[in-house]
Short mmCIF file of C-alpha atoms and ligand atoms in Angstrom, two decimals:
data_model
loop_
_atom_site.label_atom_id
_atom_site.label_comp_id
_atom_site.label_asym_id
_atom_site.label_seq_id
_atom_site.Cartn_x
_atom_site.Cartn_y
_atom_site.Cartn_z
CA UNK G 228 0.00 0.00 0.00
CA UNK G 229 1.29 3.60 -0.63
CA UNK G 230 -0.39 6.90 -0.39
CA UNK G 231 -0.99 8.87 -3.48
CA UNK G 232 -1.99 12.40 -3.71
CA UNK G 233 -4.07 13.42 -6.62
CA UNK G 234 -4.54 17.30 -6.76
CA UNK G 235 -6.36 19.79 -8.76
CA UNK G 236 -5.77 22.81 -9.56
CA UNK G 237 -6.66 25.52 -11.67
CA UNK G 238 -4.18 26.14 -13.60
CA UNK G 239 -0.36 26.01 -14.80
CA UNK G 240 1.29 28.81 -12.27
CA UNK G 241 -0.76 27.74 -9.62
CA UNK G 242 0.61 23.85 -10.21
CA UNK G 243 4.20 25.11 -9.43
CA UNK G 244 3.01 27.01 -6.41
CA UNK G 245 1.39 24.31 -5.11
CA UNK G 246 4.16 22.03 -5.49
CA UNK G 247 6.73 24.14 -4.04
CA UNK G 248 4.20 24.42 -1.04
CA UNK G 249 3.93 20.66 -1.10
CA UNK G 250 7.52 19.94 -1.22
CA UNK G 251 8.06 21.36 2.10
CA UNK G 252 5.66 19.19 3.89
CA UNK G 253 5.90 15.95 2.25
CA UNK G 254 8.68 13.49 2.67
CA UNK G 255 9.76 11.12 0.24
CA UNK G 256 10.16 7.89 1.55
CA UNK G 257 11.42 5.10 -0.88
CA UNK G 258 10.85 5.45 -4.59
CA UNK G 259 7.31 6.98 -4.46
CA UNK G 260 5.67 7.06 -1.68
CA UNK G 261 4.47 10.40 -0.45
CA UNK G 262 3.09 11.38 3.09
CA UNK G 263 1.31 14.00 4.45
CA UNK G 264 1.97 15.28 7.81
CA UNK G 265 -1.42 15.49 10.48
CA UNK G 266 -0.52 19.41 11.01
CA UNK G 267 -0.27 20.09 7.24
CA UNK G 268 -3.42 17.95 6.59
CA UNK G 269 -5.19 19.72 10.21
CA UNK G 270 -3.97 23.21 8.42
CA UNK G 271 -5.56 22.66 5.23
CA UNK G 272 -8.70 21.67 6.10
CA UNK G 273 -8.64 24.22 8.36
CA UNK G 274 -8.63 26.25 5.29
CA UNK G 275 -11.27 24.31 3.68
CA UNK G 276 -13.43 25.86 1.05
CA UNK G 277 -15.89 24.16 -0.92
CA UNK G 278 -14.82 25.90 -4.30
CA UNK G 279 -13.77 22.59 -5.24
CA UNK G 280 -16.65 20.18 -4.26
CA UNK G 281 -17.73 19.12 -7.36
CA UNK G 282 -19.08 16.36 -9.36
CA UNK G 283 -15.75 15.66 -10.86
CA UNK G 284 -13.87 14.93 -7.95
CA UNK G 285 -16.52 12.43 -6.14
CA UNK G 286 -16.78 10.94 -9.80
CA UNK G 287 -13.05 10.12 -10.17
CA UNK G 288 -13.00 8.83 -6.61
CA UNK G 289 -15.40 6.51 -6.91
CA UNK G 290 -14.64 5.18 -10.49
CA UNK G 291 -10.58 4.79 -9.03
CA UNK G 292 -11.80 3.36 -5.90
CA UNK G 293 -13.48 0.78 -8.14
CA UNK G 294 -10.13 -0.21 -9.71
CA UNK G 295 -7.28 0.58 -7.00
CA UNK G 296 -8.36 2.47 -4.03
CA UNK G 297 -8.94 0.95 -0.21
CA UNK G 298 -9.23 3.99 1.01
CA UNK G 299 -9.63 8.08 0.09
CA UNK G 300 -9.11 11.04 2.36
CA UNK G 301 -10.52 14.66 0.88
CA UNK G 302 -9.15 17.60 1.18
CA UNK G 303 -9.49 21.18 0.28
CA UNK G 304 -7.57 23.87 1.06
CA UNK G 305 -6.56 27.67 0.22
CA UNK G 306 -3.07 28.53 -0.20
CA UNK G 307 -0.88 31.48 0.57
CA UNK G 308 -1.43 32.81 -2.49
CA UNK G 309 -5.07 32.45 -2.84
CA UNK G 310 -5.76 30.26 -5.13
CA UNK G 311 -8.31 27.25 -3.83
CA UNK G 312 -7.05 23.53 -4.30
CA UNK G 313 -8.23 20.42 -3.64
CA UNK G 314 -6.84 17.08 -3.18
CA UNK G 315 -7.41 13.30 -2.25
CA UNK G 316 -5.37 11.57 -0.30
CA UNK G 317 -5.71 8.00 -1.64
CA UNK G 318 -4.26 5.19 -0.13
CA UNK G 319 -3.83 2.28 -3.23
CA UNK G 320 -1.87 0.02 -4.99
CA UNK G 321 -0.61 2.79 -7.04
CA UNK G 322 2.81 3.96 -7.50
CA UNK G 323 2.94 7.53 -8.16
CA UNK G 324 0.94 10.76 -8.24
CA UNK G 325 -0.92 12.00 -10.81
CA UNK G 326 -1.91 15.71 -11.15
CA UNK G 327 -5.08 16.79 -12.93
CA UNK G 328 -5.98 20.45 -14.00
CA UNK G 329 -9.44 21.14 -12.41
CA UNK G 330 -12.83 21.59 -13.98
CA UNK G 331 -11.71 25.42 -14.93
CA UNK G 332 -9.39 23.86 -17.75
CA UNK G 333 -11.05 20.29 -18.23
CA UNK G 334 -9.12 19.97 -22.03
CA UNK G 335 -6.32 17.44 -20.42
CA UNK G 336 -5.10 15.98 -17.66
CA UNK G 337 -1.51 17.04 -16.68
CA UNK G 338 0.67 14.63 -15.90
CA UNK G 339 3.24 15.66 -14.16
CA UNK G 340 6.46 14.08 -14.62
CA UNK G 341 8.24 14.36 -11.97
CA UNK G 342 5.64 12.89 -9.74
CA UNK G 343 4.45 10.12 -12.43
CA UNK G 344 6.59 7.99 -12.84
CA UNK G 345 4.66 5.42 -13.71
CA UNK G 346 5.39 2.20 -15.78
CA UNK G 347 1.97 1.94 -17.73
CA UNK G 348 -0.64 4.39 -19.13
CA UNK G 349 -4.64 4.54 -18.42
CA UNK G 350 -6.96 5.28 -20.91
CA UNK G 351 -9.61 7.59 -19.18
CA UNK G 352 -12.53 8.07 -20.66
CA UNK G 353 -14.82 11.03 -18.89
CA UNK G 354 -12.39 10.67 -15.74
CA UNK G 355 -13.24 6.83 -15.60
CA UNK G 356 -10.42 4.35 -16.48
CA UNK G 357 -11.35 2.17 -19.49
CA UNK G 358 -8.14 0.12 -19.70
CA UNK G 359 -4.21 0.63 -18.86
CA UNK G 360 -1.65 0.19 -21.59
CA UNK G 361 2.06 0.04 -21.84
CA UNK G 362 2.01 3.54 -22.84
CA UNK G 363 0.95 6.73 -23.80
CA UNK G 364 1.45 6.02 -27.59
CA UNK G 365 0.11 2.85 -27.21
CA UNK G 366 -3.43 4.33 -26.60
CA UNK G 367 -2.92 6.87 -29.46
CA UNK G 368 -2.49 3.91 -32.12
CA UNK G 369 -5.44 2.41 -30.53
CA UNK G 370 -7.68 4.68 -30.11
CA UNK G 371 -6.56 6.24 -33.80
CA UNK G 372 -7.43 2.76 -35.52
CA UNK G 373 -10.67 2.12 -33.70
CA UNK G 374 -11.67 5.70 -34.97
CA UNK G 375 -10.61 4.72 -38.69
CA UNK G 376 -12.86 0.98 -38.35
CA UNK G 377 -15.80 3.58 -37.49
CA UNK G 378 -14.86 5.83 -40.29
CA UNK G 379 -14.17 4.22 -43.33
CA UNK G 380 -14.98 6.47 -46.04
CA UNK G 381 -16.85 5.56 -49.53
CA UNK G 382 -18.30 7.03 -52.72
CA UNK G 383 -21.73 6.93 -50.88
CA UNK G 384 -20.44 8.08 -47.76
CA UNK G 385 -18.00 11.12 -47.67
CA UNK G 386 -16.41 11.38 -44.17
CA UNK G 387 -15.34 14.32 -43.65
CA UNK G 388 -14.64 14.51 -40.17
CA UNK G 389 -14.86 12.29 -37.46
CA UNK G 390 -13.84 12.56 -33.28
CA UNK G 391 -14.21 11.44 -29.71
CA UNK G 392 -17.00 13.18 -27.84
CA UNK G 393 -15.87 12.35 -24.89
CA UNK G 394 -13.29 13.36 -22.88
CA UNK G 395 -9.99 11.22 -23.20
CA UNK G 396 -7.17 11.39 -21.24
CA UNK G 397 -4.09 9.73 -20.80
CA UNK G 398 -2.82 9.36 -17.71
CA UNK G 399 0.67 7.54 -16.23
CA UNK G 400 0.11 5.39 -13.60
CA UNK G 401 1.54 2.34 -12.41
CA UNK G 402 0.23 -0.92 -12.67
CA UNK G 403 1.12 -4.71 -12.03
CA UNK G 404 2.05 -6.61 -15.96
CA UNK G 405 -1.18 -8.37 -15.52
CA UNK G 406 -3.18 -5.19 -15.49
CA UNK G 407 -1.92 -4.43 -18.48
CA UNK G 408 -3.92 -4.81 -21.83
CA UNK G 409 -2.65 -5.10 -25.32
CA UNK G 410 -3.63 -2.99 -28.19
CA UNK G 411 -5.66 -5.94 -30.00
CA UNK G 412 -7.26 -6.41 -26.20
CA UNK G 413 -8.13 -3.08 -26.07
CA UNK G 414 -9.20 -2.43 -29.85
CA UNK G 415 -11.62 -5.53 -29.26
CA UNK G 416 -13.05 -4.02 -25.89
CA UNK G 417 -13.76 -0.81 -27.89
CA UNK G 418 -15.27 -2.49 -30.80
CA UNK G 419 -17.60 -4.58 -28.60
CA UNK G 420 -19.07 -2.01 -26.91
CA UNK G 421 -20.20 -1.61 -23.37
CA UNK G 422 -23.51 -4.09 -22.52
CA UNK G 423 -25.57 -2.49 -20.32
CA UNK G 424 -28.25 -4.98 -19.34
CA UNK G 425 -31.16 -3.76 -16.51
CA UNK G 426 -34.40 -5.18 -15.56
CA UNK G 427 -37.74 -4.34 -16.46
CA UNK G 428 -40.85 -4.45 -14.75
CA UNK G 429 -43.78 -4.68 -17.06
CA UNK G 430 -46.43 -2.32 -16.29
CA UNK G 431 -50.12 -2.46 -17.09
CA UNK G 432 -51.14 -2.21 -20.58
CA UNK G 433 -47.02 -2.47 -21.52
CA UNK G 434 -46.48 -4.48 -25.07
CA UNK G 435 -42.89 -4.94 -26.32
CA UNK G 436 -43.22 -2.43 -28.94
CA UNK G 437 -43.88 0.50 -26.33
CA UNK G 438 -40.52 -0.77 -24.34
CA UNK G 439 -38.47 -1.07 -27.17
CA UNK G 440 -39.72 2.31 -27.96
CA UNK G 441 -39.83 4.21 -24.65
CA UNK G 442 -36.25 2.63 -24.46
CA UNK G 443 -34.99 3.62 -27.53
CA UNK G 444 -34.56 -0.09 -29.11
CA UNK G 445 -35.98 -2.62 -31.45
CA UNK G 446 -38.82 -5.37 -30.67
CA UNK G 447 -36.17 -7.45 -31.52
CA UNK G 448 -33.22 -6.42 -29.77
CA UNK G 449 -35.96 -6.55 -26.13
CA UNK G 450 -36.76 -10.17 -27.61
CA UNK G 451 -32.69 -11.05 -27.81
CA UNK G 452 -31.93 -10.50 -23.76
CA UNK G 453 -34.83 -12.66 -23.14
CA UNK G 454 -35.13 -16.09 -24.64
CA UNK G 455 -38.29 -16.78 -22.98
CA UNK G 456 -40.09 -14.18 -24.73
CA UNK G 457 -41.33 -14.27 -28.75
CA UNK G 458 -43.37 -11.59 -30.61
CA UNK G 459 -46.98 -13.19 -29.08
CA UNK G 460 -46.26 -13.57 -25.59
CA UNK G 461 -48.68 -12.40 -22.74
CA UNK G 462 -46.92 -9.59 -20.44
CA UNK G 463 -47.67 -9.75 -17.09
CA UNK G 464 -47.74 -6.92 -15.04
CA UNK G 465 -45.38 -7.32 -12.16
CA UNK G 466 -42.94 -9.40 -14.50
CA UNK G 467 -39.68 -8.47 -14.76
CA UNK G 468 -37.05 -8.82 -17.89
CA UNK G 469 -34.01 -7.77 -19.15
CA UNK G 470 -33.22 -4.70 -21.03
CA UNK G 471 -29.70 -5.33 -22.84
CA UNK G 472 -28.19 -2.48 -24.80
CA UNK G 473 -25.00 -1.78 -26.17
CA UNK G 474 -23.20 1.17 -25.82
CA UNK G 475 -20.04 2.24 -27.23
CA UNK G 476 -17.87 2.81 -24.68
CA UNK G 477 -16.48 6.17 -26.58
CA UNK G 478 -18.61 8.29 -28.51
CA UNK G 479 -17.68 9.45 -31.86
CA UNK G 480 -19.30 12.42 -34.22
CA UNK G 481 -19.07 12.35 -37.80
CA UNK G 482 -19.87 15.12 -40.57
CA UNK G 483 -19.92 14.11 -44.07
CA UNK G 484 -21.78 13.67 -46.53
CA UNK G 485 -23.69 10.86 -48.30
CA UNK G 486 -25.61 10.16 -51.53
CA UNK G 487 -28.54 7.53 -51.35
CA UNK G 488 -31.04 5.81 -53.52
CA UNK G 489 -34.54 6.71 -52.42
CA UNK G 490 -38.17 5.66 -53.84
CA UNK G 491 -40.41 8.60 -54.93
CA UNK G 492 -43.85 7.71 -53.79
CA UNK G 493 -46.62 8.01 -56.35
CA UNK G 494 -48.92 10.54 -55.48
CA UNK G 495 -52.83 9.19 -55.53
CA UNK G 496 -55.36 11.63 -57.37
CA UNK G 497 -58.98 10.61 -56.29
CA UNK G 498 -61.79 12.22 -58.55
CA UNK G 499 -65.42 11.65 -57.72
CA UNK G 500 -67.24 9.73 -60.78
CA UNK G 501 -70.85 10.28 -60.37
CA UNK G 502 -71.16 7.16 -63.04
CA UNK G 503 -69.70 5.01 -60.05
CA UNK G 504 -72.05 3.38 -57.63
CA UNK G 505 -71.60 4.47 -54.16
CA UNK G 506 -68.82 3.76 -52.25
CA UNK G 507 -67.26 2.01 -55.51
CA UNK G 508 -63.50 2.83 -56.68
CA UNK G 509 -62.35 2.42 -60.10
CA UNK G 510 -58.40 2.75 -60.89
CA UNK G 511 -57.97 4.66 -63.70
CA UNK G 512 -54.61 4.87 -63.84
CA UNK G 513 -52.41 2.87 -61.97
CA UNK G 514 -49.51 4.36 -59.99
CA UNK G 515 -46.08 3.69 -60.26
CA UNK G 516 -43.04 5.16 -57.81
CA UNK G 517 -40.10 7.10 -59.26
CA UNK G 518 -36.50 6.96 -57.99
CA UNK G 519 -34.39 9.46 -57.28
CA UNK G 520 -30.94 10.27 -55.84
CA UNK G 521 -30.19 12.07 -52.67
CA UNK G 522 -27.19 13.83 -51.62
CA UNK G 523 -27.09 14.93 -47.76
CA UNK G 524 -24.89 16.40 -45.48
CA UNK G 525 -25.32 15.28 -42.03
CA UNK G 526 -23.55 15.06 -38.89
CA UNK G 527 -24.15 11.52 -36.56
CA UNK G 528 -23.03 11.07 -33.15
CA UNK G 529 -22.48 7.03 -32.97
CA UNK G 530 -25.68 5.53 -35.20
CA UNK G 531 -27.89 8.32 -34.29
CA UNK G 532 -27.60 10.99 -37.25
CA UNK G 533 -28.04 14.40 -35.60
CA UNK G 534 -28.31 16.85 -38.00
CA UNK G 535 -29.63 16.37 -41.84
CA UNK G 536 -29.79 18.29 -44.67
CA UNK G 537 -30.05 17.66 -48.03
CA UNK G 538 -27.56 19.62 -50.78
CA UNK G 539 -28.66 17.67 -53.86
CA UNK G 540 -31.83 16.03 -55.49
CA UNK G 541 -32.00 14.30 -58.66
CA UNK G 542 -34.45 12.28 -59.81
CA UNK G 543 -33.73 9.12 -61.89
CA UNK G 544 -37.35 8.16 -62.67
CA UNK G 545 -40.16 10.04 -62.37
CA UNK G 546 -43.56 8.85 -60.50
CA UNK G 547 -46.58 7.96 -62.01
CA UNK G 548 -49.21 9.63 -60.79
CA UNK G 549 -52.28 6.73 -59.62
CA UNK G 550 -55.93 8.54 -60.82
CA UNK G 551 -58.63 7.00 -58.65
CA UNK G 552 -62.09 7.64 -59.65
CA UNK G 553 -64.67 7.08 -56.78
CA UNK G 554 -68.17 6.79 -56.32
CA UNK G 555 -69.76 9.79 -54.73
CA UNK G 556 -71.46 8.67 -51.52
CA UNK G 557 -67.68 7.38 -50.47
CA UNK G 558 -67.02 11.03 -49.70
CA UNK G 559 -70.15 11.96 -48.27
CA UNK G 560 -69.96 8.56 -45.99
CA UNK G 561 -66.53 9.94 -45.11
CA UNK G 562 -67.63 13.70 -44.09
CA UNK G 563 -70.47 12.07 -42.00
CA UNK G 564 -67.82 9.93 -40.06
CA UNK G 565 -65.62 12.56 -39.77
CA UNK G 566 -68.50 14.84 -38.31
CA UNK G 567 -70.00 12.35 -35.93
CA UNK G 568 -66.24 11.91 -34.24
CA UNK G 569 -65.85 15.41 -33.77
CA UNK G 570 -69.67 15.64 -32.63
CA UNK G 571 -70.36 13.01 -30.03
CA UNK G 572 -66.17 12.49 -29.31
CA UNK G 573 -66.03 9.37 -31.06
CA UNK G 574 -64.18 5.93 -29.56
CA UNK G 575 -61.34 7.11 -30.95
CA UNK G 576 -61.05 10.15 -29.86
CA UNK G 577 -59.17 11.20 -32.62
CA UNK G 578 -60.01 13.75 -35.46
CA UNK G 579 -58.25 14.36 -38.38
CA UNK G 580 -55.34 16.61 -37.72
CA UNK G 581 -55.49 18.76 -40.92
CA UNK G 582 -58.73 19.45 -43.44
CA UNK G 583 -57.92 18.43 -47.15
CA UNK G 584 -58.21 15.76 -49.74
CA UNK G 585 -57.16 12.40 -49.20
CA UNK G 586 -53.76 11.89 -51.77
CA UNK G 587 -53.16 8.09 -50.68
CA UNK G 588 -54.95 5.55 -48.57
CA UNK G 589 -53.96 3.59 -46.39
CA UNK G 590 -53.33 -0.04 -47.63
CA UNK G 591 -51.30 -1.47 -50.32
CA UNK G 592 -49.85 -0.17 -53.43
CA UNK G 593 -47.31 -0.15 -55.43
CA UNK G 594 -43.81 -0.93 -53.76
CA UNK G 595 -45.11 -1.18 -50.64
CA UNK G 596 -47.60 -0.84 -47.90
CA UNK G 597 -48.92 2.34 -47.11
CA UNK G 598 -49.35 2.83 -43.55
CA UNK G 599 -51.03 6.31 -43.24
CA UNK G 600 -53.03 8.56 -44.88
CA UNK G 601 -51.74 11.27 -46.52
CA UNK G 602 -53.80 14.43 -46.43
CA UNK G 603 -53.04 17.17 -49.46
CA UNK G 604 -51.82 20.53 -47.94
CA UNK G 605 -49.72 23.48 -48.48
CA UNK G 606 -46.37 23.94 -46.97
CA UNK G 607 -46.61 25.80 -44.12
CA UNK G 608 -50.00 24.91 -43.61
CA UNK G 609 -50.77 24.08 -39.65
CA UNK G 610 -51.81 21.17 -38.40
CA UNK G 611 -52.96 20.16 -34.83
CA UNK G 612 -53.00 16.96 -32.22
CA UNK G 613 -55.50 14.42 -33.50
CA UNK G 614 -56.16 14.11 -29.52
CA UNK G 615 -54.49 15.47 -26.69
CA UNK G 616 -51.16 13.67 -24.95
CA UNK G 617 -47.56 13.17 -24.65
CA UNK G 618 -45.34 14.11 -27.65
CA UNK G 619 -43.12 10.99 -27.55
CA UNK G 620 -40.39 12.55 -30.55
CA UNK G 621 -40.03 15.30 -32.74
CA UNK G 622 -37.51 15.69 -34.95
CA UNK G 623 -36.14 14.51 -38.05
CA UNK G 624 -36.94 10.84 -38.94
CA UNK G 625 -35.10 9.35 -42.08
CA UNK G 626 -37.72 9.19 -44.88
CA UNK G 627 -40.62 10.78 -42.73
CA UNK G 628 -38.33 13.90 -42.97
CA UNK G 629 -39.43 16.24 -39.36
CA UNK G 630 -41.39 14.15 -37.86
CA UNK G 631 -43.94 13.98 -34.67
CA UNK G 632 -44.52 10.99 -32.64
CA UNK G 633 -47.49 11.03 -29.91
CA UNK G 634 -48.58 9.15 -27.48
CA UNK G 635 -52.30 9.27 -26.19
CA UNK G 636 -52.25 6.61 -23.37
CA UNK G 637 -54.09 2.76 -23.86
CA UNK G 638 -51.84 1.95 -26.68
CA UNK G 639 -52.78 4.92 -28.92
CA UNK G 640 -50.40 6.78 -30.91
CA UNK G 641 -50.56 9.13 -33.77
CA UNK G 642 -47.61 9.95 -36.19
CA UNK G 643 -47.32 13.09 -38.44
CA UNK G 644 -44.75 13.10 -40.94
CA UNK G 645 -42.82 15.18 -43.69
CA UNK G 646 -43.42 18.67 -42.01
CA UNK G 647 -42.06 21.54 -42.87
CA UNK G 648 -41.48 22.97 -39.36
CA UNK G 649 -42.66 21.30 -35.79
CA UNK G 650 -44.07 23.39 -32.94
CA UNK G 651 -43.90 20.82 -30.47
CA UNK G 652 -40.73 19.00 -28.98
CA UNK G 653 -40.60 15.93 -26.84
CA UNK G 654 -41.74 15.29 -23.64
CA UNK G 655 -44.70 18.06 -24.20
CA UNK G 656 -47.92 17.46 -23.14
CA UNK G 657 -50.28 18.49 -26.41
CA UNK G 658 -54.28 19.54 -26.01
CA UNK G 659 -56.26 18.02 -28.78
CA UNK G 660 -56.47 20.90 -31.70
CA UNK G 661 -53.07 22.03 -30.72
CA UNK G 662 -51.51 23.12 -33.69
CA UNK G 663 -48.21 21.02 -33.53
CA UNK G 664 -46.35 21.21 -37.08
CA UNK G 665 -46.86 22.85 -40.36
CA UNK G 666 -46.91 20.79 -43.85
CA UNK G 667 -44.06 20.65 -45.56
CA UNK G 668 -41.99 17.83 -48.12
CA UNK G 669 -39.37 16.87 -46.02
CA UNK G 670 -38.02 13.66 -46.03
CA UNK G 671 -39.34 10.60 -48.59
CA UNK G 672 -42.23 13.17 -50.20
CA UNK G 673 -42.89 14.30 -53.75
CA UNK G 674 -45.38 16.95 -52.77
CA UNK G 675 -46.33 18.76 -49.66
CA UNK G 676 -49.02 16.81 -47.47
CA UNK G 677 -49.14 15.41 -44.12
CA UNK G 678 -48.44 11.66 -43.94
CA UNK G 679 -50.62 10.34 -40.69
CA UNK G 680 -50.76 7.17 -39.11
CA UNK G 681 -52.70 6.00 -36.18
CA UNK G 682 -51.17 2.98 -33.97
CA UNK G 683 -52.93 0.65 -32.09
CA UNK G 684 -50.93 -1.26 -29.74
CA UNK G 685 -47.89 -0.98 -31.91
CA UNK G 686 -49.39 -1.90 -35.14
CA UNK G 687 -51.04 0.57 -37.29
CA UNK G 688 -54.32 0.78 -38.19
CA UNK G 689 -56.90 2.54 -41.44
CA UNK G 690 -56.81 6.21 -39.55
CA UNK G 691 -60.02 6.74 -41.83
CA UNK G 692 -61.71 4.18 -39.32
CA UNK G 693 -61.11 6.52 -36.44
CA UNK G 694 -60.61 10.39 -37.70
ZN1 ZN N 727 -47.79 8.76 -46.67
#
């Protein structure tokens, strides 16, 4: 066991100061072993000021005590020449001290030389030691190749810069041979990600879907961490299961830009044919979707793309428009529905968020399955809550361009896509007839209109059966 005294300070001039100050009252003894005498240690904490009692130092205290530490001793104190400090005396299987700059300056750690002398080097992600290494340039290789794996650039994908979010430091410790971790051990450990796994308790009315969701993960991935589960199983309330993600243990932002392939929906044109019996439709002319090629710049922190903005549009094939003719009474059937859920406050609950023609039902066609409505609009046009409750997202969305998500309790959502501009973010609580977005294009959309979808239970569902 030695004692090891890790210090902050605030900065450079004040590190000198401090160790002049220090030098007086601690004794060498051996190679590295520093001590503290009771007076000094009674004197500064006599001089105790909080200035330093932060987050950062309870943070790295715990996260070393976790790897080295049997025991930690704060202190704070003011020196002659004003400036605050504050320290831990840490007793541990270290060798050495290490000095870090405090949160006023939290670019690097400074190691300080002639204090570390240290035969290995600790990778430190946000203050928290991932893994120790032979050395300093060690980690740099490392942490340089696992940043190229993440970043290989393409002809689709123009990287054009990529770095570490988080804070990385490098700091020289000493450790025993079998602490230390080869570059391949290390590179792996990175590349694997951190598994995170917690427990769930289902609550009433919970499906997978609305975990995944609410947890920001995939049916799929829930149904992975928990082998006794499939798609069709009964949740109990009260039951508990496992919520496994994976988190890189370093986070990484990239800016580039890339050039994808996208489908161009065909628009549907419904005309009423008062030849047409009621409630009959007649295709006139079917639809077909165009293609088209996208060129974005965006910026993604890990797999989550942050920012997205498209530079360049081209269309390879052009859509063909689907011509619907349609009885008449299908409309006025429609209107009547339409009134009597706004009237009496249908089942539902829901009314339809914006007033215009219907462009494309829900259902089949070609390419695909449909699963909205979309309702013709102008951009900029508002539209409103189909019922009041809990905005779940809003944002951008991939191919729904700015999207809404919300949630209106007993496994009722509505979704409201390719907007032009949201007035709602997440987390909001929404009245019914809230305006909450104005139409737009954005995303996979020829045309301005609001895309809407109504989900039941995590499936969607004909929103003409319930606006
Ligand atoms: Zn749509």
């Amino acid at each position: 066991m030695v004692q090891l005294i890790l210090l902050l300070h605030t900065e450079e001039g004040n590190f000198i100061r401090i160790k002049e100050l220090l030098g007086r009252q601690l004794k060498k003894s051996g190679k590295t072993i520093f001590n503290i005498s009771q007076e000094s240690l009674a004197t500064f904490r006599e001089q105790f000021h909080n200035h330093f009692q932060k987050e950062f130092l309870i943070r790295q205290s715990h996260q070393m005590k976790r790897n080295f530490i049997s025991g930690i001793r704060r202190i704070s104190f003011k020196s002659p020449q004003t400036m605050f400090c504050a320290g831990l005396i840490i007793t541990c299987t270290l060798v050495g001290a290490v000095f870090i700059k405090g949160p006023a300056n939290t670019g690097n750690l400074n190691v300080n030389t002639a204090f570390a002398d240290g035969n290995a080097c600790a990778l430190t992600v946000n203050d928290k030691i991932l893994a120790i290494m032979a050395s300093p340039g060690e980690v740099d290789q490392v942490l340089a190749k696992y940043l190229n794996t993440k970043t290989q650039p393409s002809e689709e994908n123009l990287v054009k810069s990529a770095a570490f979010v988080d804070r990385i430091d490098k700091i020289s410790i000493t450790a025993q041979p079998e602490e230390i971790k080869s570059a391949d051990e290390v590179l792996s450990l990175l590349t694997q990600g951190n598994e995170i796994v917690t427990n769930y308790t289902i609550k009433e009315n919970d499906s997978l879907w609305l975990i995944a969701r609410n947890n920001d993960m995939l049916t799929k991935e829930v149904l992975s961490a928990n082998s006794s589960l499939t798609e069709d199983s009964t949740l109990q309330p009260g039951q508990v299961i496992k919520l496994a993600k994976t988190l890189p243990y370093i986070s990484i932002k990239f800016e580039g830009e890339k050039t994808v392939a996208q489908v161009v929906p065909f628009d549907v044109q419904s005309t009423i044919d008062r030849t047409l019996n009621a409630g009959a439709t007649v295709i006139k002319q079917e639809g077909k979707d165009g293609s088209k090629t996208v060129t974005y710049s965006y910026a993604q922190t890990n797999d989550k793309i942050t920012e997205k903005k498209v530079i360049k549009e081209e269309i390879t094939a052009q859509p063909v428009k689907q011509i619907v003719a349609m009885g008449p009474s299908r409309v006025a059937i429609a209107t009547i529905a339409y009134e009597a859920s706004r009237g009496s406050g249908s089942a539902s609950g829901l009314s339809s968020p914006l007033q215009g023609p219907i462009n494309s039902y829900y259902g089949y066609r070609w390419g695909g399955f449909h699963n909205g409505v979309d309702i013709g609009g102008d951009t900029g046009q508002p539209y409103a809550a189909a019922a009041s409750g809990k905005v779940i997202s809003a944002g951008w969305s991939g191919g729904y361009g700015y999207m809404i998500l919300i949630d209106h309790g007993d496994g009722v959502e509505t979704r409201y896509a390719h907007s032009s501009k949201l007035a709602v973010s997440a987390g909001q609580s929404v009245k019914k007839g809230q305006v909450i977005g104005y139409v737009g294009r954005t995303g996979n959309a020829t045309g301005p209109h609001l895309h809407f979808e109504v989900i039941i239970n995590g499936g969607t569902v004909n929103p003409l059966k319930y606006i």
